[in-house]
PDB file of C-alpha atoms and ligand atoms in Angstrom:
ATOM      1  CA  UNK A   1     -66.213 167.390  65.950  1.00  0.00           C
ATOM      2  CA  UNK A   2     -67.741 170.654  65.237  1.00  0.00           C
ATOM      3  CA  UNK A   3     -69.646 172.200  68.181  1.00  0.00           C
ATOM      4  CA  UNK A   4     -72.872 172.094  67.558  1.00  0.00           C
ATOM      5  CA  UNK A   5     -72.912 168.496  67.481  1.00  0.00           C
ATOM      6  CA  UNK A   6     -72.277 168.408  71.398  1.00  0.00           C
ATOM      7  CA  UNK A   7     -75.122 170.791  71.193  1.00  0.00           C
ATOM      8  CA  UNK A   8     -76.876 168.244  69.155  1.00  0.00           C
ATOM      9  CA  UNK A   9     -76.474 165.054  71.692  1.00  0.00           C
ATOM     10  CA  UNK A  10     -76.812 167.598  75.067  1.00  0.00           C
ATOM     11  CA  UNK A  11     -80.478 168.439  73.534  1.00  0.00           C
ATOM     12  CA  UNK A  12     -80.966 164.876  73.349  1.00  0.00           C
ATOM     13  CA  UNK A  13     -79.714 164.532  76.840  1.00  0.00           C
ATOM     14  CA  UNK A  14     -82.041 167.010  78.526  1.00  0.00           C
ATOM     15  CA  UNK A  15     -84.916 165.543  76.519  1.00  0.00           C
ATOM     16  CA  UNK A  16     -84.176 161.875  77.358  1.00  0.00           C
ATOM     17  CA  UNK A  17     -86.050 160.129  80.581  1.00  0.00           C
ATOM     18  CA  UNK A  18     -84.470 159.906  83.791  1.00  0.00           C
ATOM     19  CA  UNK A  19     -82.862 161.526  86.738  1.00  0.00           C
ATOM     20  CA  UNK A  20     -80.813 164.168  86.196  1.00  0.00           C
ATOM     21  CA  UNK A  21     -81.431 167.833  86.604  1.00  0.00           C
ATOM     22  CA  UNK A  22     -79.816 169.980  83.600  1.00  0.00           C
ATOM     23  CA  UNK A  23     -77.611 171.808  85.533  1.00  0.00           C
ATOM     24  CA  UNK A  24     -75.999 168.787  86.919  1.00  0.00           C
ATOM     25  CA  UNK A  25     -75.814 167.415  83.484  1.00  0.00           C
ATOM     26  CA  UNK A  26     -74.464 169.889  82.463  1.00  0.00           C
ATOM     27  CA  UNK A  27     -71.665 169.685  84.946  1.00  0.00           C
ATOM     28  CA  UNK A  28     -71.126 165.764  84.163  1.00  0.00           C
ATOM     29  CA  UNK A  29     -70.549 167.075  80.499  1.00  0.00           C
ATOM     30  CA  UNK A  30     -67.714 169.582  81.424  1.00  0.00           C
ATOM     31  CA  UNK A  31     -65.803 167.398  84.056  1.00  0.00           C
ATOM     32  CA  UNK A  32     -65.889 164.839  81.364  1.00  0.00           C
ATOM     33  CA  UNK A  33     -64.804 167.172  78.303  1.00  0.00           C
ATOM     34  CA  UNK A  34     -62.365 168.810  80.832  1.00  0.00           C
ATOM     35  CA  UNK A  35     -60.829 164.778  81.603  1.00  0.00           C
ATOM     36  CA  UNK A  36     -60.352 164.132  78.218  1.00  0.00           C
ATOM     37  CA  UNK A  37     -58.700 167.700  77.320  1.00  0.00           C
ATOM     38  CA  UNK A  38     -56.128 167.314  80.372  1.00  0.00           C
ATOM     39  CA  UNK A  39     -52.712 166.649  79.211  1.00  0.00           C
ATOM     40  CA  UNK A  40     -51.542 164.709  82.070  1.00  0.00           C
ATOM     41  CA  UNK A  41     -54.708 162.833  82.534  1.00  0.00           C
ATOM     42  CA  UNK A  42     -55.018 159.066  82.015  1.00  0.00           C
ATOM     43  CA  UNK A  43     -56.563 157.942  78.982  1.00  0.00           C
ATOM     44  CA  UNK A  44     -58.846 154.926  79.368  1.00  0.00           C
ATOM     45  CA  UNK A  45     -62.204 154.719  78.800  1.00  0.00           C
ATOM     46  CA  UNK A  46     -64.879 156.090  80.982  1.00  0.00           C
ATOM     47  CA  UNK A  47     -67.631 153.652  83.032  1.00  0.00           C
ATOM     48  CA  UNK A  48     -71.367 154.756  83.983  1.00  0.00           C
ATOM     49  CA  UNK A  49     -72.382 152.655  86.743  1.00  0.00           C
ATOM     50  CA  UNK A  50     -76.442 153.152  86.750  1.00  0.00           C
ATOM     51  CA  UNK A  51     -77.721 154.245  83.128  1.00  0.00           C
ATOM     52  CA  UNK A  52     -81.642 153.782  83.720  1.00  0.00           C
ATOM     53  CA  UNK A  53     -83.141 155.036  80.279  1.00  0.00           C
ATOM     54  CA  UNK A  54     -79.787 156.505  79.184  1.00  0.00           C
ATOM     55  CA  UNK A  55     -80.014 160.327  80.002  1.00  0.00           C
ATOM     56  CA  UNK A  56     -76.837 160.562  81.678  1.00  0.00           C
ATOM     57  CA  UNK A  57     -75.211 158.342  79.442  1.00  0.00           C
ATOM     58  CA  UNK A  58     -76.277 161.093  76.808  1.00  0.00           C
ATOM     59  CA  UNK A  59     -74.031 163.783  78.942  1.00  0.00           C
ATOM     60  CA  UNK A  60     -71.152 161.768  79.302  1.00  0.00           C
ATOM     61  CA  UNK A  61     -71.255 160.066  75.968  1.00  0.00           C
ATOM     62  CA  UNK A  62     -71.349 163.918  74.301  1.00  0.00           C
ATOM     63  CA  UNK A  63     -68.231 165.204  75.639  1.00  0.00           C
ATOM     64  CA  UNK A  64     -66.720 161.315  74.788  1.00  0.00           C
ATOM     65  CA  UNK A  65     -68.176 161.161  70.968  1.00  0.00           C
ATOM     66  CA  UNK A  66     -66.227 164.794  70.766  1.00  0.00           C
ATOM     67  CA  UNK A  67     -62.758 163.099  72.960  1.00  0.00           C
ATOM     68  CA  UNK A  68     -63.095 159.938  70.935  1.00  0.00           C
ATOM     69  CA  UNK A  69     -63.330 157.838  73.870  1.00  0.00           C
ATOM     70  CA  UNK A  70     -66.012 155.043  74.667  1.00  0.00           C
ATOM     71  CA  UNK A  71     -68.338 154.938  77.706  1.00  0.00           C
ATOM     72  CA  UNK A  72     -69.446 152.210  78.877  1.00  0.00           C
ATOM     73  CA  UNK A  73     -72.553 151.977  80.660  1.00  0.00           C
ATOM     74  CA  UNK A  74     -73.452 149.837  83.128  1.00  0.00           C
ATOM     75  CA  UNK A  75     -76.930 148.472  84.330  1.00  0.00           C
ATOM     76  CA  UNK A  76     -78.849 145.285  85.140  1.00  0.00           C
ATOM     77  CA  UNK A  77     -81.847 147.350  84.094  1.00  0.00           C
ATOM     78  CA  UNK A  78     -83.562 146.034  86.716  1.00  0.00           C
ATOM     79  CA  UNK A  79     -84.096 149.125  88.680  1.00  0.00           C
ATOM     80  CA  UNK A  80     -82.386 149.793  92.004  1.00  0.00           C
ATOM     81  CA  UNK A  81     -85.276 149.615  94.593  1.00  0.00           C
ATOM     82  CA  UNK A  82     -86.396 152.880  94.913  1.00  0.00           C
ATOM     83  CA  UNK A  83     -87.382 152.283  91.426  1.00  0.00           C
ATOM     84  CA  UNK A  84     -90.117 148.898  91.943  1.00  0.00           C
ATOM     85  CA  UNK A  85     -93.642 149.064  92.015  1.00  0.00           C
ATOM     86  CA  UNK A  86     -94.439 151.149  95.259  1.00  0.00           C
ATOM     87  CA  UNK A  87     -91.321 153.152  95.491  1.00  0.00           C
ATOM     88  CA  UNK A  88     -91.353 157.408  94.752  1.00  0.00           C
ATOM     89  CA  UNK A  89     -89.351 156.319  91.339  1.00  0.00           C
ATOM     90  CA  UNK A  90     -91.457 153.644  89.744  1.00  0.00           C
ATOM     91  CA  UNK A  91     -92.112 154.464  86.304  1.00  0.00           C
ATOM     92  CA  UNK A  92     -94.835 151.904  85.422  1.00  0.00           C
ATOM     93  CA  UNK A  93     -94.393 151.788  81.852  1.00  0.00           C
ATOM     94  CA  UNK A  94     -91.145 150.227  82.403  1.00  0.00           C
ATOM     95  CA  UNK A  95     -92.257 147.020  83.375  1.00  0.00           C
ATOM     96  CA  UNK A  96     -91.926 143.981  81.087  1.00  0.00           C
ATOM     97  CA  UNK A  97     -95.934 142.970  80.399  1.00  0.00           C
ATOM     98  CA  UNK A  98     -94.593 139.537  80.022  1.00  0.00           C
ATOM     99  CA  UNK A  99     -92.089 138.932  83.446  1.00  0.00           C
ATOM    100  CA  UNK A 100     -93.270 141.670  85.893  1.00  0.00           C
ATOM    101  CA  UNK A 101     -90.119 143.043  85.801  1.00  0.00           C
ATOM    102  CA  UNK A 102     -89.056 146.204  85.198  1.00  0.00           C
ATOM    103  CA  UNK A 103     -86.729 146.399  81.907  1.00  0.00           C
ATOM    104  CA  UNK A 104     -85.291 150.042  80.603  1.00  0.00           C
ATOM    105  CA  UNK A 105     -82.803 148.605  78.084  1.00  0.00           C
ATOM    106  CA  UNK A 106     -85.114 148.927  75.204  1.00  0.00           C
ATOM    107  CA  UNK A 107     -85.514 152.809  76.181  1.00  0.00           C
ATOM    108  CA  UNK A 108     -81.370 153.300  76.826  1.00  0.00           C
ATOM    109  CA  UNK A 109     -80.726 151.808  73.496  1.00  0.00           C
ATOM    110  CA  UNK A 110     -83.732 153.680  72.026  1.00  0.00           C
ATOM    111  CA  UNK A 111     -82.086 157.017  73.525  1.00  0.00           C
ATOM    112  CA  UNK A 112     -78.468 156.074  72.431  1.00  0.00           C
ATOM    113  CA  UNK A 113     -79.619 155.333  68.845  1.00  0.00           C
ATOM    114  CA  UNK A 114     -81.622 158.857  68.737  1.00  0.00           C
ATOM    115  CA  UNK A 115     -78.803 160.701  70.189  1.00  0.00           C
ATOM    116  CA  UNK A 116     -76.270 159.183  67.833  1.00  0.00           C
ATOM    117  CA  UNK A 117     -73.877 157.543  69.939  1.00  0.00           C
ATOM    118  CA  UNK A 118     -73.732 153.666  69.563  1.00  0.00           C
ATOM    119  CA  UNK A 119     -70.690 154.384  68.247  1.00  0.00           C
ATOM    120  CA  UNK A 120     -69.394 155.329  71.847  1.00  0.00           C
ATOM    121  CA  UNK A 121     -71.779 154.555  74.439  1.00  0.00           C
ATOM    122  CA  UNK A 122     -71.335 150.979  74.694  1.00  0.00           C
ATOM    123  CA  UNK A 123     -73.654 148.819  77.272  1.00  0.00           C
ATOM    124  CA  UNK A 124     -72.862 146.708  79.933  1.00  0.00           C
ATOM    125  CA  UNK A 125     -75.877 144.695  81.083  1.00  0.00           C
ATOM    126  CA  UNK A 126     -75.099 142.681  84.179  1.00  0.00           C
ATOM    127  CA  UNK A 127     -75.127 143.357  88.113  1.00  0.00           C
ATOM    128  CA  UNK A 128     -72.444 145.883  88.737  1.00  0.00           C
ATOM    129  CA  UNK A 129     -70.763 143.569  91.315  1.00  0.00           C
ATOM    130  CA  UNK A 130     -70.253 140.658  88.964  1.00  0.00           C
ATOM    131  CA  UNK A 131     -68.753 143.040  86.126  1.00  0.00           C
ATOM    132  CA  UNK A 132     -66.698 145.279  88.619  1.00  0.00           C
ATOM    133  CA  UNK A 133     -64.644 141.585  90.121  1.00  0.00           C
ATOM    134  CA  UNK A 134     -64.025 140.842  86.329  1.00  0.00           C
ATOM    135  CA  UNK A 135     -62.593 144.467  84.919  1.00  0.00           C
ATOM    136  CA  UNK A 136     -59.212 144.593  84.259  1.00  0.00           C
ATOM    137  CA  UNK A 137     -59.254 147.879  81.960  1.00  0.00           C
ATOM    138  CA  UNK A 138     -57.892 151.025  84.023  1.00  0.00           C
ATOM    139  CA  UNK A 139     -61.033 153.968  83.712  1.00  0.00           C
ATOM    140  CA  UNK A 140     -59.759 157.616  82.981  1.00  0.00           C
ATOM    141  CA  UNK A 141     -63.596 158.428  84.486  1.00  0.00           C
ATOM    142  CA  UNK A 142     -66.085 156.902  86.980  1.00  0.00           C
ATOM    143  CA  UNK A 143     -69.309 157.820  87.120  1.00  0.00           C
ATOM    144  CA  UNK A 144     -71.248 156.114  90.135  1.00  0.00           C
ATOM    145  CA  UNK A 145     -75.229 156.586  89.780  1.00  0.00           C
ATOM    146  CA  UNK A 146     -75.923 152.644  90.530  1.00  0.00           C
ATOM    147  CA  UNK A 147     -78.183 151.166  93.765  1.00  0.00           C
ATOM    148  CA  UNK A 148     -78.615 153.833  96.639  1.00  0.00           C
ATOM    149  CA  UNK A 149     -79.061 151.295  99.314  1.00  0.00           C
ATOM    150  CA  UNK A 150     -76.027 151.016 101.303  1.00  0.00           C
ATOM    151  CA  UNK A 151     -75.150 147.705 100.807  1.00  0.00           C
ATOM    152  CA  UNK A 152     -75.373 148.848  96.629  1.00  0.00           C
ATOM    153  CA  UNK A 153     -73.371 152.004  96.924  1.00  0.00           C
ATOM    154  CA  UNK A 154     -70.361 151.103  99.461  1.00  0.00           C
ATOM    155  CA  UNK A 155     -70.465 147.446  96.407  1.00  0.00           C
ATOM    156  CA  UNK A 156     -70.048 150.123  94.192  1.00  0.00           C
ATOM    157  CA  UNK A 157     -67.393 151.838  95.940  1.00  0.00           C
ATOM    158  CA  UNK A 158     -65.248 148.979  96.149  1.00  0.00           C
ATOM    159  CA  UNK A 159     -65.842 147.155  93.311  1.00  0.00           C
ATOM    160  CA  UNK A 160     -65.228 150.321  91.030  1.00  0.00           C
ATOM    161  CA  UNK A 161     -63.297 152.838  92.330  1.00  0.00           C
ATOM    162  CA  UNK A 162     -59.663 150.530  92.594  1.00  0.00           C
ATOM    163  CA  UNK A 163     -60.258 150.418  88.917  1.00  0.00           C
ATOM    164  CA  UNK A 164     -60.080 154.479  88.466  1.00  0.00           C
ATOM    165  CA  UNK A 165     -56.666 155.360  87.386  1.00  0.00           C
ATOM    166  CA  UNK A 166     -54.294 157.999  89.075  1.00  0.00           C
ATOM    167  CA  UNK A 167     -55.246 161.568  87.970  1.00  0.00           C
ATOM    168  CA  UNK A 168     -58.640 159.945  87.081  1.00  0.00           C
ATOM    169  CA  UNK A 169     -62.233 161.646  87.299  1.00  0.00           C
ATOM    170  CA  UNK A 170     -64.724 159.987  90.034  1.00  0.00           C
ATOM    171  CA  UNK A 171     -68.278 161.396  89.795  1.00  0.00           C
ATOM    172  CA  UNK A 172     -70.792 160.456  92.135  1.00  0.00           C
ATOM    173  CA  UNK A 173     -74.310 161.542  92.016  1.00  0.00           C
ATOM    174  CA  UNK A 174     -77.257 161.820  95.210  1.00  0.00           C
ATOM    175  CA  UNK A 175     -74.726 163.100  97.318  1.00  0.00           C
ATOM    176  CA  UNK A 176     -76.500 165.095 100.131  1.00  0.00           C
ATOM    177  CA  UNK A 177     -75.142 166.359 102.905  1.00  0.00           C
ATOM    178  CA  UNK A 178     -78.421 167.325 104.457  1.00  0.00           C
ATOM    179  CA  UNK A 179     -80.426 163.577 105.422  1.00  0.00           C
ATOM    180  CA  UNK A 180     -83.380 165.822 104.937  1.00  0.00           C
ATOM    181  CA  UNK A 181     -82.187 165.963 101.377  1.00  0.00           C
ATOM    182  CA  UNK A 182     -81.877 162.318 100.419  1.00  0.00           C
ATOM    183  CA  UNK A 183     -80.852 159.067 101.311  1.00  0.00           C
ATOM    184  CA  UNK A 184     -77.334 158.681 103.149  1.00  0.00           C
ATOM    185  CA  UNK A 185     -75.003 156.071 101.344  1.00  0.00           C
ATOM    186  CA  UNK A 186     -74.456 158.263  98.372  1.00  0.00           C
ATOM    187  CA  UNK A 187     -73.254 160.970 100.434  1.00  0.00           C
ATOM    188  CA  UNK A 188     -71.099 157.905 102.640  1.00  0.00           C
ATOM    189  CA  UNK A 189     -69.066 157.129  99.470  1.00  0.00           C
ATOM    190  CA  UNK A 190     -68.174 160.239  98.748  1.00  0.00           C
ATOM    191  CA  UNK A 191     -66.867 160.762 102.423  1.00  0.00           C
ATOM    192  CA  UNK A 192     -65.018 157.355 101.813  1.00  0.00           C
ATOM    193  CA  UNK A 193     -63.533 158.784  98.724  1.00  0.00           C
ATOM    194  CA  UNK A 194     -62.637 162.110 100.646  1.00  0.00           C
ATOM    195  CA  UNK A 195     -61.152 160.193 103.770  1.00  0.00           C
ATOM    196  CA  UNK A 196     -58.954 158.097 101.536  1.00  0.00           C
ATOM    197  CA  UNK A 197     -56.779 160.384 100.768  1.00  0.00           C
ATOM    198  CA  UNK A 198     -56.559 159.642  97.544  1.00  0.00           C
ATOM    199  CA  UNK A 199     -58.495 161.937  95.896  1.00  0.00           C
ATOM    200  CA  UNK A 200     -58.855 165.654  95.273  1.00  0.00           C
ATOM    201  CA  UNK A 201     -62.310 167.207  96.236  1.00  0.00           C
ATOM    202  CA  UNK A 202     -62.670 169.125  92.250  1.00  0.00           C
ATOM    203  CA  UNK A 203     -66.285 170.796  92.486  1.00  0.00           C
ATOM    204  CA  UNK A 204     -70.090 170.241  93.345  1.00  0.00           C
ATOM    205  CA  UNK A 205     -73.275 171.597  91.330  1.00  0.00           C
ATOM    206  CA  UNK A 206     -76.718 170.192  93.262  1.00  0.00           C
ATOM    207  CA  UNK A 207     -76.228 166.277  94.493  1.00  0.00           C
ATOM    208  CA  UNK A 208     -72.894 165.960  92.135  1.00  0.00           C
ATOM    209  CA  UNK A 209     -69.698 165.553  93.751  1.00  0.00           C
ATOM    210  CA  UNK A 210     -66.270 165.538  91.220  1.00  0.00           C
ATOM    211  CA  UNK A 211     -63.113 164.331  92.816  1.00  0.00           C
ATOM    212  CA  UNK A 212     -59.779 163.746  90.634  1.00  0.00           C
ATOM    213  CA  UNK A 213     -57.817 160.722  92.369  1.00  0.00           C
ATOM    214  CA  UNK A 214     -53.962 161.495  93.150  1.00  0.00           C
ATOM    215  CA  UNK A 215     -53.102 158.751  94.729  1.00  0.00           C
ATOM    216  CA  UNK A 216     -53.671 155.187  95.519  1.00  0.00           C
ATOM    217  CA  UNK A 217     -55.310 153.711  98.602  1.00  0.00           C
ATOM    218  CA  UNK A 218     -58.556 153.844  97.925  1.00  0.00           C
TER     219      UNK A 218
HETATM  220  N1  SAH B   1     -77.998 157.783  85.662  1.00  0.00           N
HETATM  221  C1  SAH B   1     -79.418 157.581  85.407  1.00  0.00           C
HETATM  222  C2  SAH B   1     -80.213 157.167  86.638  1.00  0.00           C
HETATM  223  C3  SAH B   1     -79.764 155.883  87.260  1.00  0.00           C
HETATM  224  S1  SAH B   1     -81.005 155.178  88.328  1.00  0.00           S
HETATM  225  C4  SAH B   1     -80.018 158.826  84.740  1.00  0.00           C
HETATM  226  O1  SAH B   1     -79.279 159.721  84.325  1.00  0.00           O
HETATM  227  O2  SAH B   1     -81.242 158.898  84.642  1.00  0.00           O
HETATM  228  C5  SAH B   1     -80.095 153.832  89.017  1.00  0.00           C
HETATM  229  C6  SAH B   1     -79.873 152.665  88.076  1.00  0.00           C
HETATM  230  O3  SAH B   1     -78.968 151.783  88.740  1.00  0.00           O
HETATM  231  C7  SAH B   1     -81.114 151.854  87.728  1.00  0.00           C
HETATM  232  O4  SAH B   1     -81.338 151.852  86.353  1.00  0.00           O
HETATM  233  C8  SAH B   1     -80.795 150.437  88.250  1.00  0.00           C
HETATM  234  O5  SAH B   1     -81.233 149.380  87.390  1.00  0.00           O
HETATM  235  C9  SAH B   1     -79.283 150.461  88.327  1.00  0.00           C
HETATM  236  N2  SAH B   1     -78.735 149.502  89.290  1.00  0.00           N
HETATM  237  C10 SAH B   1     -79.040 149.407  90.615  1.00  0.00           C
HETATM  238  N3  SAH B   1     -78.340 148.419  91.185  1.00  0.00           N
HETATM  239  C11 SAH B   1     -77.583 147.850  90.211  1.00  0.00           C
HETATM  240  C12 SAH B   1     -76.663 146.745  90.176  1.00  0.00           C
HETATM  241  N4  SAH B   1     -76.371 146.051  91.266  1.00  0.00           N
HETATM  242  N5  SAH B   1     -76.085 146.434  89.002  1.00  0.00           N
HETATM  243  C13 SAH B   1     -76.366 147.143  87.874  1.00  0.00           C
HETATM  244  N6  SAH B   1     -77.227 148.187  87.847  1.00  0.00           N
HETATM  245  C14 SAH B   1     -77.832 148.538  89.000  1.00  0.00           C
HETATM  246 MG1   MG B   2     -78.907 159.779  90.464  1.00  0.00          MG
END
């Protein structure tokens, strides 16, 4: 795939709605180019958990579309609470007129089509708990961007993480290690994934933490 095609889908990325600052994109982009290019690495496919309107799906999915691997991205797209009507993340426009309820799959699929990729970003619309006790397909790359409560992000945790292969990428986004910063599960999970001794701490750009697991126990 020539080059300026990644080009092509990042532009869409940093265009698309959501929550993720470009420099942080831009690191979800190389940790997943740099997965797929590792010789030794695993080689399933790759799982989003928390898509919203599809802009991170639009990082990962350009270093996949160039790998020829499939994403899959995961969502209920619901919103996690911090995004309902009186939270600092509502986006009011993303409410279904009809239910009440907020709904951002026509936007993700919207964004996917623009960017190119429903060829590789494929969606998963359920509640990540259900889908995660049902997987059976090793991941080569987690990304974990879901619920932010704790009760959502340790689900997350162990519903997803047993399913990242050895020598696997995990990716987890919010992660601050200042509570002055931002909520505190986020930042828990990683320190669950750090503790375990099972993974590698690989690099951190803002709120993104990259880990490569070596081990099992998780
Ligand atoms: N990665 C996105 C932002 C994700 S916001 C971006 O780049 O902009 C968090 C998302 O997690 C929301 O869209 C919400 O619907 C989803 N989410 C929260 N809890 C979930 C659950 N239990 N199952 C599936 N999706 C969930
Ligand atoms: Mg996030």
């Amino acid at each position: 795939m020539p080059a300026d095609r990644a080009a092509e889908v990042l532009a869409h990325a940093a265009a698309a709605r959501g929550f993720m600052p470009p420099d942080e994109g831009r690191a979800l982009f190389e940790h997943a180019a740099a997965t797929a290019a590792s010789a030794d690495g695993p080689d399933g496919p790759w799982l989003e958990v928390g898509s919203y309107c599809g802009k991170s799906a639009c990082y990962l999915g350009a270093a996949a579309e160039a790998a020829g691997r499939i994403l899959y991205a995961l969502d209920h797209h619901r919103g996690s609470e911090e995004n309902q009507a009186g939270w600092k993340h509502h986006e009011p426009d993303l409410v279904d007129p009809g239910l009440g309820r907020m709904d951002t799959l026509p936007t993700f699929r919207r964004t996917i089509h623009d960017a190119g990729l429903e060829g590789t970003v494929v969606a998963v619309v359920g509640d990540s708990p259900a889908v995660a006790a049902a997987w059976a397909t090793p991941l080569s790359l987690l990304f974990i961007d879901g619920g932010h409560g704790t009760e959502p992000a340790h689900r997350d945790y162990e519903g997803w993480v047993p399913h990242l292969a050895v020598g696997g990428t995990l990716l987890i986004h919010d992660v601050f290690e200042d509570p002055a910063d931002g909520g505190r599960p986020p930042y828990e999970i990683w320190c669950r994934a750090v503790a375990s001794g099972a993974f590698a701490e690989v690099d951190a750009v803002g709120s993104l933490r990259a880990l490569r697991r070596t081990g099992p126990g998780v």
